[in-house]
Short mmCIF file of C-alpha atoms in Angstrom, two decimals:
data_model
loop_
_atom_site.label_atom_id
_atom_site.label_comp_id
_atom_site.label_asym_id
_atom_site.label_seq_id
_atom_site.Cartn_x
_atom_site.Cartn_y
_atom_site.Cartn_z
CA MET A 21 13.96 72.53 126.34
CA THR A 22 12.68 74.57 123.39
CA HIS A 23 13.55 73.33 119.91
CA LEU A 24 15.36 75.73 117.59
CA SER A 25 16.95 74.64 114.33
CA ARG A 26 20.13 76.29 113.03
CA ARG A 27 18.11 78.33 110.58
CA GLY A 28 14.33 78.34 110.64
CA PHE A 29 11.57 80.10 108.78
CA LEU A 30 8.00 79.17 109.59
CA GLY A 31 4.95 80.71 107.95
CA ALA A 32 4.76 84.11 106.36
CA SER A 33 6.89 86.94 107.72
CA SER A 34 5.09 89.88 109.20
CA ALA A 35 6.06 93.37 108.13
CA ALA A 36 9.03 95.17 109.60
CA THR A 37 10.17 98.70 109.08
CA THR A 38 12.60 99.64 106.35
CA ALA A 39 13.22 103.06 107.79
CA ALA A 40 14.64 101.32 110.88
CA ALA A 41 15.45 104.41 112.87
CA TYR A 42 14.11 103.54 116.31
CA LEU A 43 15.86 106.35 118.10
CA PHE A 44 17.85 108.25 115.49
CA THR A 45 16.82 109.38 112.02
CA GLY A 46 18.65 110.15 108.79
CA ALA A 47 21.44 108.33 106.96
CA THR A 48 24.50 109.03 104.87
CA PRO A 49 26.24 106.83 102.32
CA GLY A 50 29.61 105.01 102.58
CA PRO A 51 31.52 101.65 101.93
CA GLN A 52 32.89 98.23 103.68
CA GLU A 53 35.06 95.18 104.02
CA GLY A 54 37.47 94.33 101.23
CA ALA A 55 37.94 90.86 99.85
CA GLU A 56 40.17 88.83 102.13
CA GLY A 57 43.60 88.23 100.69
CA SER A 58 43.30 91.08 98.14
CA THR A 59 46.46 92.23 96.41
CA GLU A 60 48.16 95.49 97.32
CA ASP A 61 46.98 97.12 94.10
CA GLU A 62 43.40 96.12 94.81
CA ALA A 63 43.67 97.37 98.37
CA ALA A 64 45.10 100.67 97.25
CA ALA A 65 42.12 101.36 95.03
CA GLN A 66 39.02 102.72 96.74
CA GLU A 67 36.10 100.40 96.06
CA SER A 68 32.63 101.75 95.49
CA THR A 69 30.00 101.09 98.11
CA ASP A 70 26.75 99.26 97.68
CA ALA A 71 25.64 100.18 101.20
CA SER A 72 22.01 101.23 101.31
CA GLY A 73 19.03 101.24 103.60
CA ALA A 74 18.90 101.47 107.37
CA ILE A 75 18.13 99.01 110.14
CA THR A 76 17.79 98.93 113.91
CA ILE A 77 19.26 96.09 115.97
CA ALA A 78 17.75 95.44 119.39
CA SER A 79 20.70 94.70 121.68
CA THR A 80 20.76 93.92 125.39
CA SER A 81 22.78 96.77 126.88
CA ALA A 82 24.74 99.87 126.02
CA PRO A 83 28.43 99.41 125.19
CA ALA A 84 30.56 99.94 128.27
CA SER A 85 33.10 101.92 126.23
CA LEU A 86 34.03 102.58 122.62
CA ASP A 87 37.72 102.14 123.46
CA PRO A 88 38.44 98.73 121.89
CA GLY A 89 41.33 98.00 124.24
CA LEU A 90 38.88 97.98 127.15
CA ALA A 91 36.37 95.67 125.43
CA THR A 92 35.44 92.72 127.66
CA ASP A 93 31.67 92.43 127.11
CA THR A 94 29.83 91.34 123.99
CA GLU A 95 27.89 94.56 123.43
CA THR A 96 31.05 96.68 123.53
CA GLU A 97 32.69 94.24 121.14
CA ARG A 98 29.66 94.34 118.82
CA ILE A 99 30.12 98.08 118.21
CA CYS A 100 33.93 98.10 118.22
CA ARG A 101 34.01 95.43 115.47
CA GLN A 102 32.28 97.87 113.12
CA ILE A 103 34.40 100.96 113.86
CA PHE A 104 37.86 99.42 114.30
CA GLU A 105 39.77 96.69 112.50
CA PRO A 106 42.66 94.54 113.75
CA LEU A 107 45.60 93.43 111.65
CA VAL A 108 43.95 90.12 110.87
CA GLY A 109 40.35 89.01 110.58
CA ILE A 110 38.28 85.85 110.36
CA ASP A 111 37.20 84.29 107.07
CA LYS A 112 33.41 84.14 107.38
CA ASP A 113 33.23 80.91 105.37
CA THR A 114 36.11 78.88 106.88
CA GLY A 115 36.70 80.53 110.26
CA ASN A 116 40.41 80.74 109.47
CA VAL A 117 42.58 83.80 110.08
CA SER A 118 42.55 86.06 107.01
CA PRO A 119 44.11 89.38 105.95
CA LEU A 120 42.54 92.61 107.15
CA LEU A 121 44.73 95.66 107.84
CA ALA A 122 47.72 93.39 107.28
CA SER A 123 47.75 92.13 103.69
CA ASP A 124 50.35 89.48 104.53
CA TRP A 125 52.49 88.21 107.39
CA GLU A 126 55.37 85.88 108.19
CA VAL A 127 56.16 83.91 111.34
CA SER A 128 59.74 82.90 112.16
CA SER A 129 60.65 79.22 112.45
CA ASN A 130 60.90 79.50 116.26
CA GLY A 131 57.48 81.18 116.49
CA GLN A 132 58.84 84.25 118.24
CA VAL A 133 58.91 86.88 115.49
CA TYR A 134 55.82 88.02 113.59
CA THR A 135 56.25 90.37 110.64
CA PHE A 136 53.14 92.07 109.24
CA ALA A 137 52.92 93.90 105.89
CA LEU A 138 50.28 96.61 106.08
CA ARG A 139 47.63 97.20 103.44
CA ARG A 140 48.07 100.31 101.28
CA GLY A 141 45.52 103.08 100.89
CA VAL A 142 43.85 102.74 104.29
CA THR A 143 42.58 105.86 106.04
CA PHE A 144 41.00 106.39 109.44
CA HIS A 145 37.63 108.05 109.92
CA ASP A 146 39.41 111.27 110.88
CA GLY A 147 41.30 111.33 107.57
CA SER A 148 44.71 110.25 108.92
CA GLU A 149 46.64 107.45 107.23
CA LEU A 150 47.40 103.97 108.49
CA ASP A 151 51.13 103.29 108.76
CA ALA A 152 53.46 101.08 110.77
CA GLU A 153 54.15 103.70 113.42
CA VAL A 154 50.44 103.99 114.26
CA VAL A 155 50.23 100.22 114.70
CA VAL A 156 53.26 100.30 117.00
CA GLN A 157 51.66 103.06 119.06
CA ASN A 158 48.49 100.97 119.42
CA PHE A 159 50.39 97.93 120.72
CA GLN A 160 52.29 100.14 123.13
CA ARG A 161 49.03 101.66 124.36
CA TRP A 162 47.38 98.26 124.94
CA GLY A 163 50.46 97.22 126.89
CA ARG A 164 50.18 100.31 129.10
CA LEU A 165 46.44 100.43 129.77
CA ASP A 166 47.16 99.62 133.41
CA TYR A 167 49.28 102.79 133.59
CA LEU A 168 46.84 104.93 131.59
CA TYR A 169 43.75 103.96 133.60
CA GLY A 170 45.44 103.04 136.89
CA THR A 171 46.67 99.68 138.12
CA ASN A 172 43.94 99.43 140.75
CA ALA A 173 41.22 99.98 138.15
CA MET A 174 42.66 97.20 135.97
CA HIS A 175 42.84 94.78 138.90
CA ARG A 176 39.21 95.49 139.80
CA SER A 177 37.90 94.86 136.30
CA THR A 178 37.48 91.80 134.14
CA PRO A 179 40.94 90.95 132.68
CA LEU A 180 41.58 92.71 129.38
CA ALA A 181 42.63 91.05 126.13
CA PHE A 182 46.25 92.23 126.08
CA PRO A 183 47.36 90.71 129.42
CA SER A 184 45.24 87.62 128.78
CA VAL A 185 46.97 86.98 125.45
CA PHE A 186 50.53 88.08 126.27
CA GLY A 187 50.62 87.02 129.93
CA GLY A 188 50.69 90.53 131.43
CA PHE A 189 51.05 94.19 130.65
CA MET A 190 54.28 95.35 129.00
CA GLY A 191 57.12 95.70 131.46
CA SER A 192 55.80 92.98 133.75
CA ALA A 193 57.82 89.81 134.24
CA ASP A 194 54.96 87.69 132.83
CA CYS A 195 54.57 89.60 129.55
CA VAL A 196 55.99 87.65 126.60
CA LEU A 197 55.80 90.57 124.13
CA GLU A 198 59.37 91.86 124.17
CA SER A 199 59.10 94.56 121.51
CA VAL A 200 57.03 95.96 118.68
CA GLU A 201 58.83 97.93 115.98
CA ALA A 202 58.12 99.70 112.68
CA LEU A 203 60.72 98.30 110.26
CA ASP A 204 59.55 100.73 107.59
CA GLU A 205 56.40 102.67 106.74
CA ARG A 206 54.38 99.51 106.01
CA THR A 207 56.07 96.77 108.03
CA VAL A 208 55.53 95.94 111.72
CA GLU A 209 57.53 93.40 113.70
CA LEU A 210 56.48 91.76 116.97
CA ARG A 211 59.14 89.94 118.99
CA LEU A 212 58.18 87.49 121.71
CA SER A 213 60.28 85.98 124.49
CA GLU A 214 58.54 82.64 123.83
CA PRO A 215 55.99 81.41 121.28
CA VAL A 216 52.29 82.19 121.55
CA VAL A 217 50.78 79.50 119.36
CA TYR A 218 47.32 81.10 119.21
CA LEU A 219 48.57 84.65 118.59
CA LEU A 220 47.11 85.14 115.10
CA GLN A 221 43.70 83.90 116.26
CA ALA A 222 43.86 86.16 119.32
CA LEU A 223 44.74 89.21 117.22
CA THR A 224 41.32 88.92 115.55
CA LEU A 225 39.70 90.11 118.80
CA PRO A 226 38.00 93.52 118.59
CA ALA A 227 40.19 94.58 121.53
CA PHE A 228 43.08 94.69 119.03
CA GLY A 229 41.29 97.07 116.67
CA ILE A 230 43.66 99.81 115.47
CA ILE A 231 42.88 103.36 116.63
CA SER A 232 43.85 106.54 114.80
CA GLY A 233 47.18 107.90 115.98
CA GLU A 234 45.51 111.28 116.45
CA LEU A 235 43.68 109.89 119.49
CA LEU A 236 46.63 108.26 121.22
CA THR A 237 47.52 110.51 124.11
CA ASP A 238 48.54 109.76 127.69
CA ILE A 239 46.97 112.99 128.90
CA ASP A 240 43.42 112.01 127.95
CA PRO A 241 43.07 108.23 127.40
CA THR A 242 39.25 108.47 127.46
CA ARG A 243 39.27 110.52 124.25
CA VAL A 244 39.07 107.28 122.28
CA ASP A 245 35.74 106.47 123.90
CA ARG A 246 34.32 109.95 123.28
CA ALA A 247 35.40 110.33 119.65
CA PRO A 248 36.37 106.91 118.26
CA ALA A 249 38.13 106.81 114.89
CA GLY A 250 39.13 103.53 113.29
CA THR A 251 39.45 102.16 109.78
CA GLY A 252 36.27 100.08 109.83
CA PRO A 253 33.37 100.13 107.37
CA TYR A 254 31.24 102.14 109.82
CA GLU A 255 31.90 105.31 111.78
CA LEU A 256 30.11 106.71 114.80
CA ALA A 257 27.26 109.05 113.85
CA GLU A 258 25.38 109.53 117.13
CA ARG A 259 25.32 108.19 120.66
CA GLU A 260 22.44 108.90 123.00
CA ASN A 261 20.86 107.17 126.00
CA GLY A 262 22.87 104.02 125.38
CA ALA A 263 21.89 103.76 121.71
CA VAL A 264 24.60 103.96 119.05
CA ALA A 265 24.04 105.04 115.45
CA LEU A 266 26.65 104.06 112.86
CA GLU A 267 26.95 105.24 109.28
CA ALA A 268 28.87 103.67 106.39
CA PHE A 269 32.31 105.27 106.06
CA GLY A 270 32.70 106.82 102.63
CA GLY A 271 36.48 106.51 102.68
CA TYR A 272 36.57 102.83 103.51
CA TRP A 273 39.36 100.89 101.79
CA GLY A 274 37.15 97.92 100.97
CA SER A 275 33.56 97.36 99.93
CA ASN A 276 30.38 97.53 101.97
CA SER A 277 27.19 95.89 100.80
CA GLY A 278 25.49 96.18 104.19
CA PRO A 279 23.09 98.84 105.45
CA GLU A 280 23.98 102.48 105.01
CA ARG A 281 22.97 103.21 108.59
CA VAL A 282 22.69 100.91 111.61
CA VAL A 283 21.21 101.85 114.97
CA VAL A 284 21.99 99.54 117.88
CA GLN A 285 19.26 100.13 120.44
CA PRO A 286 19.63 98.57 123.91
CA LEU A 287 16.45 96.89 125.11
CA PRO A 288 17.50 94.87 128.17
CA LYS A 289 14.27 92.91 128.55
CA SER A 290 13.76 90.09 126.08
CA PHE A 291 10.01 90.75 125.88
CA ASP A 292 10.67 94.37 124.86
CA ARG A 293 12.94 93.21 122.03
CA LEU A 294 10.26 90.77 120.89
CA ARG A 295 7.51 93.41 121.04
CA GLU A 296 9.51 95.96 119.05
CA LEU A 297 10.36 93.37 116.40
CA GLN A 298 6.70 92.34 116.11
CA ARG A 299 5.51 95.90 115.69
CA GLY A 300 8.25 96.73 113.18
CA ALA A 301 10.25 99.21 115.27
CA VAL A 302 13.41 97.06 115.13
CA ASP A 303 14.71 94.72 112.43
CA VAL A 304 16.92 92.35 114.43
CA TYR A 305 16.06 90.86 117.84
CA ASP A 306 19.24 89.36 119.28
CA TYR A 307 19.46 86.79 122.07
CA ILE A 308 16.11 85.07 121.75
CA THR A 309 14.90 83.50 124.98
CA ALA A 310 13.09 80.19 125.14
CA ASP A 311 9.94 81.76 126.60
CA ASN A 312 9.60 84.01 123.52
CA LEU A 313 10.21 81.40 120.86
CA ARG A 314 6.55 80.39 120.47
CA SER A 315 5.56 83.98 119.60
CA LEU A 316 8.30 84.16 116.97
CA VAL A 317 7.21 80.86 115.44
CA GLN A 318 3.58 81.97 115.32
CA ALA A 319 4.61 85.21 113.60
CA GLY A 320 6.65 83.27 111.00
CA ARG A 321 9.92 84.97 111.86
CA LEU A 322 13.23 84.02 110.29
CA TYR A 323 15.66 83.05 113.04
CA LEU A 324 19.34 82.14 113.00
CA GLN A 325 21.29 80.14 115.56
CA ARG A 326 24.94 80.45 116.61
CA ASP A 327 27.05 77.39 117.20
CA PRO A 328 27.59 77.04 120.98
CA PHE A 329 30.80 78.71 122.11
CA SER A 330 30.06 80.09 125.57
CA VAL A 331 29.74 78.91 129.15
CA ILE A 332 27.64 80.12 132.06
CA TYR A 333 28.96 79.47 135.54
CA MET A 334 28.28 80.09 139.21
CA GLY A 335 31.30 81.94 140.51
CA ILE A 336 32.52 81.38 144.07
CA ASN A 337 34.43 83.75 146.31
CA THR A 338 37.09 81.29 147.49
CA THR A 339 38.26 83.62 150.28
CA HIS A 340 34.79 83.83 151.82
CA PRO A 341 35.05 82.54 155.42
CA ILE A 342 32.56 79.76 154.67
CA LEU A 343 33.31 78.96 151.04
CA SER A 344 37.04 78.77 151.65
CA ASP A 345 36.15 75.22 152.75
CA PHE A 346 36.46 73.02 149.65
CA ASP A 347 33.85 70.54 150.89
CA ILE A 348 31.27 73.33 151.11
CA ARG A 349 32.12 74.37 147.55
CA ARG A 350 31.77 70.71 146.55
CA ALA A 351 28.37 70.58 148.25
CA ALA A 352 27.25 73.58 146.19
CA ALA A 353 28.41 71.94 142.95
CA ARG A 354 26.64 68.67 143.80
CA ALA A 355 23.41 70.46 144.74
CA ILE A 356 22.73 71.91 141.29
CA ASP A 357 20.64 69.96 138.78
CA ARG A 358 22.26 71.25 135.59
CA GLN A 359 20.28 69.08 133.19
CA SER A 360 16.96 70.24 134.60
CA LEU A 361 18.21 73.83 134.39
CA VAL A 362 19.09 73.42 130.70
CA ASN A 363 15.87 71.59 129.86
CA GLN A 364 13.67 74.25 131.41
CA LEU A 365 15.39 77.52 130.52
CA PHE A 366 17.67 77.17 127.48
CA LEU A 367 17.16 76.71 123.76
CA ASP A 368 17.51 73.26 122.24
CA GLY A 369 21.13 72.43 121.52
CA SER A 370 22.31 73.87 124.84
CA ARG A 371 24.15 71.38 127.03
CA ALA A 372 24.86 70.93 130.72
CA ALA A 373 28.46 71.92 131.52
CA PHE A 374 30.90 70.19 133.85
CA GLN A 375 34.04 71.87 132.50
CA PHE A 376 34.79 75.42 131.30
CA THR A 377 35.48 74.84 127.60
CA PRO A 378 32.79 73.95 125.04
CA ALA A 379 32.98 70.62 123.25
CA ALA A 380 34.03 72.26 119.97
CA LEU A 381 37.52 72.84 121.40
CA ALA A 382 38.01 69.09 122.03
CA VAL A 383 40.04 69.47 125.24
CA HIS A 384 37.61 67.97 127.75
CA SER A 385 39.34 65.80 130.30
CA ASP A 386 38.00 62.32 130.99
CA ASP A 387 39.94 62.39 134.27
CA ALA A 388 38.40 65.59 135.66
CA VAL A 389 36.09 65.12 138.63
CA ARG A 390 32.50 65.31 137.44
CA HIS A 391 30.55 67.12 140.13
CA SER A 392 27.22 65.78 138.93
CA TYR A 393 23.87 66.28 140.63
CA ASN A 394 23.73 64.43 143.95
CA PRO A 395 21.51 66.28 146.46
CA GLN A 396 22.00 63.62 149.14
CA LEU A 397 25.79 63.97 148.99
CA ALA A 398 25.43 67.77 149.03
CA GLN A 399 23.38 67.58 152.23
CA GLU A 400 25.84 65.17 153.85
CA LEU A 401 28.82 67.40 153.01
CA LEU A 402 27.06 70.42 154.55
CA GLU A 403 26.06 68.48 157.68
CA GLU A 404 29.66 67.34 158.18
CA SER A 405 31.03 70.88 157.72
CA ASP A 406 31.13 73.87 160.08
CA TYR A 407 28.42 75.65 158.08
CA ASP A 408 25.60 76.65 160.42
CA GLY A 409 23.06 78.24 158.10
CA GLU A 410 24.66 81.68 157.82
CA PRO A 411 23.16 83.72 154.94
CA LEU A 412 25.25 83.65 151.76
CA ASP A 413 24.98 86.59 149.36
CA PHE A 414 24.34 85.46 145.78
CA TYR A 415 24.74 88.15 143.09
CA TYR A 416 22.95 87.87 139.77
CA PRO A 417 22.15 90.37 136.99
CA ILE A 418 18.62 91.49 136.18
CA THR A 419 16.96 93.29 133.24
CA THR A 420 19.47 91.91 130.76
CA THR A 421 20.27 89.06 128.42
CA ARG A 422 23.80 87.94 127.58
CA SER A 423 25.04 85.49 124.95
CA TYR A 424 25.85 83.08 127.77
CA LEU A 425 22.96 84.00 130.09
CA PRO A 426 19.61 84.36 128.32
CA ARG A 427 17.35 84.50 131.42
CA PRO A 428 19.42 85.45 134.47
CA GLU A 429 16.53 85.86 136.90
CA ALA A 430 15.15 82.43 136.05
CA VAL A 431 18.59 80.81 136.14
CA PHE A 432 19.21 82.30 139.57
CA ALA A 433 15.84 81.11 140.86
CA SER A 434 16.55 77.56 139.71
CA VAL A 435 20.09 77.42 141.10
CA ALA A 436 19.11 79.10 144.38
CA ALA A 437 16.24 76.62 144.85
CA ASP A 438 18.65 73.70 144.43
CA LEU A 439 21.13 75.20 146.89
CA THR A 440 18.38 75.92 149.41
CA ALA A 441 17.10 72.35 149.16
CA ALA A 442 20.59 71.12 150.05
CA GLY A 443 20.71 73.31 153.17
CA PHE A 444 22.29 76.57 152.02
CA ASN A 445 20.78 79.86 153.19
CA ILE A 446 20.82 82.01 150.05
CA ARG A 447 20.38 85.78 150.24
CA PRO A 448 19.55 87.21 146.77
CA ARG A 449 21.56 90.18 145.52
CA PRO A 450 19.97 91.27 142.21
CA VAL A 451 21.70 94.13 140.35
CA PRO A 452 20.63 95.62 136.98
CA TRP A 453 23.37 94.93 134.43
CA ASP A 454 23.50 98.55 133.25
CA GLU A 455 23.93 99.77 136.82
CA GLY A 456 27.35 98.17 136.99
CA TYR A 457 26.52 94.59 137.90
CA VAL A 458 30.08 93.31 137.47
CA ASP A 459 31.66 96.20 139.36
CA GLN A 460 29.18 96.00 142.23
CA MET A 461 29.72 92.28 142.51
CA LEU A 462 33.51 92.55 142.45
CA ASN A 463 33.50 95.38 144.98
CA ASP A 464 31.61 93.32 147.57
CA SER A 465 34.28 91.27 149.33
CA ASP A 466 31.56 89.58 151.42
CA ARG A 467 29.78 88.03 148.45
CA ALA A 468 29.57 84.24 148.31
CA PHE A 469 28.22 83.32 144.86
CA HIS A 470 27.53 85.09 141.59
CA LEU A 471 26.25 84.32 138.09
CA LEU A 472 28.38 85.20 135.09
CA GLY A 473 29.73 83.59 131.95
CA ARG A 474 32.03 83.94 129.00
CA ASN A 475 31.73 83.83 125.22
CA GLY A 476 34.92 82.58 123.59
CA GLY A 477 36.59 85.29 121.54
CA PHE A 478 38.77 83.01 119.41
CA ARG A 479 39.07 79.30 118.79
CA SER A 480 41.45 78.28 121.53
CA PRO A 481 40.91 76.97 125.07
CA HIS A 482 43.03 79.92 126.12
CA SER A 483 40.17 82.28 125.31
CA PHE A 484 38.26 80.67 128.21
CA PHE A 485 40.93 79.58 130.69
CA ALA A 486 43.29 82.57 130.62
CA PRO A 487 40.84 85.47 131.21
CA LEU A 488 39.07 83.52 133.95
CA PHE A 489 41.91 81.86 135.83
CA ARG A 490 45.36 82.98 134.61
CA GLN A 491 45.25 86.68 135.43
CA PRO A 492 44.94 87.91 139.03
CA ASN A 493 41.42 89.23 139.53
CA ARG A 494 38.86 89.53 142.27
CA GLU A 495 36.11 87.49 140.67
CA PHE A 496 37.07 84.23 142.38
CA ASN A 497 40.03 85.42 144.48
CA PHE A 498 41.70 82.34 143.09
CA THR A 499 45.37 81.98 142.20
CA ASN A 500 46.81 78.59 141.41
CA GLU A 501 50.43 78.19 140.33
CA THR A 502 49.75 74.77 138.80
CA VAL A 503 47.08 76.27 136.55
CA ASN A 504 49.33 79.21 135.68
CA ASP A 505 52.27 76.97 134.76
CA LEU A 506 50.10 74.67 132.66
CA LEU A 507 48.56 77.57 130.75
CA ASP A 508 51.99 79.09 130.15
CA SER A 509 53.23 75.72 128.86
CA ALA A 510 50.21 75.36 126.57
CA ARG A 511 50.71 78.89 125.24
CA ALA A 512 54.17 77.98 123.90
CA GLU A 513 53.56 74.33 122.95
CA ASP A 514 53.65 73.67 119.21
CA ASP A 515 52.66 70.00 119.47
CA GLU A 516 48.87 69.85 119.42
CA GLU A 517 48.61 66.59 121.35
CA GLN A 518 50.83 67.82 124.16
CA ARG A 519 49.03 71.16 124.21
CA THR A 520 45.71 69.35 124.59
CA THR A 521 47.17 67.41 127.50
CA TYR A 522 48.13 70.66 129.24
CA TYR A 523 44.61 72.04 128.82
CA GLN A 524 43.09 68.81 130.11
CA GLN A 525 45.33 69.04 133.18
CA VAL A 526 44.04 72.59 133.70
CA ALA A 527 40.49 71.22 133.61
CA ASP A 528 41.48 68.54 136.13
CA GLU A 529 42.94 71.08 138.52
CA LEU A 530 39.96 73.43 138.31
CA GLN A 531 37.56 70.64 139.21
CA GLU A 532 39.83 69.72 142.12
CA GLN A 533 39.70 73.32 143.39
CA LEU A 534 36.23 74.57 142.30
CA PRO A 535 36.72 78.33 142.06
CA ALA A 536 33.49 78.26 140.04
CA VAL A 537 30.85 75.78 138.95
CA PRO A 538 30.22 75.52 135.19
CA LEU A 539 26.49 75.21 134.52
CA ALA A 540 25.71 75.16 130.80
CA TYR A 541 26.94 75.71 127.25
CA PRO A 542 24.08 77.86 125.91
CA ILE A 543 22.85 78.22 122.35
CA SER A 544 22.14 81.82 121.32
CA ALA A 545 20.00 82.97 118.42
CA LEU A 546 18.46 86.03 116.80
CA ALA A 547 15.28 86.77 114.86
CA LEU A 548 14.99 88.93 111.76
CA GLY A 549 12.32 91.28 110.54
CA SER A 550 11.14 91.24 106.94
CA SER A 551 13.61 93.97 105.90
CA VAL A 552 16.65 91.74 106.68
CA ARG A 553 17.34 88.72 104.49
CA ASP A 554 20.45 87.42 106.27
CA TYR A 555 22.76 88.20 109.18
CA PRO A 556 26.43 87.13 109.53
CA MET A 557 26.29 84.66 112.43
CA SER A 558 29.49 83.66 114.22
CA PRO A 559 30.17 81.53 117.31
CA VAL A 560 32.91 84.00 118.34
CA LEU A 561 30.53 86.90 117.54
CA ASN A 562 32.65 88.14 114.64
CA GLU A 563 29.52 89.65 113.08
CA ARG A 564 30.26 92.58 110.79
CA PHE A 565 27.31 94.75 109.82
CA ALA A 566 28.87 95.15 106.36
CA ASP A 567 27.86 91.52 105.71
CA ILE A 568 24.19 92.02 106.60
CA GLU A 569 21.92 91.37 103.61
CA LEU A 570 18.77 93.45 103.31
CA THR A 571 15.63 92.38 101.52
CA GLU A 572 15.40 93.84 98.06
CA THR A 573 12.55 96.31 97.68
#
C-alpha cells in the first residue's frame, strides 16, 4: 500500500503553466458563490468578482451529459456543479446543509411539507430570472424524465437521483413526492406522502441543479445538454472532443474568487495526467494512482486527499444460469483476497470492504455474514456445485480512472487471478469507459461479473443502498422485497437508532443474498501544479471551482 497523507508537500514545486489552456484559449471575466446564509438584501445586490487567471484540470472522462437530471457519474457531476445550483448546498467547513438558491426553508412537524424561500436577484446564464414557477417546472421535469427520455432507456441506465431519493418517478405508486407548488413568486412548497429524513441532504446533489425555464420543453429534452443555462458561478464557453471550457458568469448573484476560466480536459490514462502535470500543460491531476505517487513525491508536488466515501464492488448477474446458485456466488466472494488487493493497488488509508457503506456512516452490521478470504472453502463450494468450468464473462473498464476505481485493469487482473485459482473459468471482457462501458455491460444479459463502484453523493446510507438495490435495474437483476421494505422504513424513520437498525438489516440481507461483492473503500487524491495553491476537497465531491485558490503572481 502506498502512503499518502491528507495533505502533503515534499520538496520544491516544479513549474506549472499559468495560462492553463490545454485545449482552449482565451478567457472572460465573471463572479461566484455567495456567502452561505446571506440576507435577502445581500443576495439581491450583485457582488463584484475577484475571479482571475485560468487553469486546466485533467479529468478522467468526458461528461456523459450536461443535463443535471441525468447525472449519475462523477465527471458529469463535476461539470454540472459549476453550471447549475440546487436549492440548498453544503457548507464547505462543516459539511452541513446551507442556503444556496433557497435563502431559508421550513419543515413541518410531521416532516411531510418543505417550504423554501427563494433568494432574490438571481439570474440564469441566459438572462432569465429565477422564480418559484421555474423551480416547480424543474421538479416536474425530474419526475418525468422516464417519460421524456423513454421508460426503457431509464430502466437500462444507472438509476437517477430523483427516483432514488423519492422512491420512483412522479405518478408511480412508489413515489412519495405528492406535489410541488409555487405559493407565490418566491416560495416553493413540496408535499410528501411520508417523511424523507435525508431530503435536505439529498437536494444538495448536482442532479437537483435548477435549469433555466427557457430550456424546459417536452419537445426537445436534449436541449439542456446542448445549451445548458443555470445560475452557477460558471457558464459553458466551449465544448470540444470531450473537453469542457467554463468561464466565470458575470451576472452571478454571489462572489467568485476562483479562476476566471477553467478547462476540464479528459485524459483517461493516469500516466497521461501525470505527464501533462509534470510538463506544465495541466494544473490539477485528479485521481492519483499508487503507481504514480513516487514521481509526484520526487517532483515535490502538493497533493490533497479526500476522506473515503466510496466503494468498489464486483457485480454479479444473479439471473445468470450459473450464478443464480447462491453457493457459487458465495464461492466467488470467498475466493477474493481483498486485503492483498488493497495493499497492492490502492493508496494508504483505503480499506478492504465487506459491506456497501463506508465506515463514516456508522451503520455497519456486526451480524452480517463476513465473506472473508477462504480459498479452500471457495474450491469446496465449487466442487460441490453443478459448475463444470463453463467460461464466465467478466466485464471491466479500461483506459479510465474513477473515484472508486483508480486502476481498473490491475484490479480486474487481481480479482480474476483469485477466481481462477478457486476454479472459475474467467473470460475477460474489457471495454473502454468512454465507449459506453456501463451500457455495454448492462446490455449483455449473458455477462457473469463486472467491476463498478459508487461514490456517495450525500451523507446518508441511502446514497449507497437505494441507487444500487432499491430501484429496479439490470445491473444485478436483483429485486428483494425485504431490502425494499427496510429502505422505505429507514427513509421515513425519525429515530436515528431505529433508522440505523434498518440499515444494518439491509446490510445483513445483502450479505445473505450476494448480488455483488464489496471489495474496497478507496482513498482518492489529486495533485496540484505550482499555479494552484488550494483546491476545495470534499468526500461527496462537492468541489466548486469558485473555491479554488490560485497562487499569487
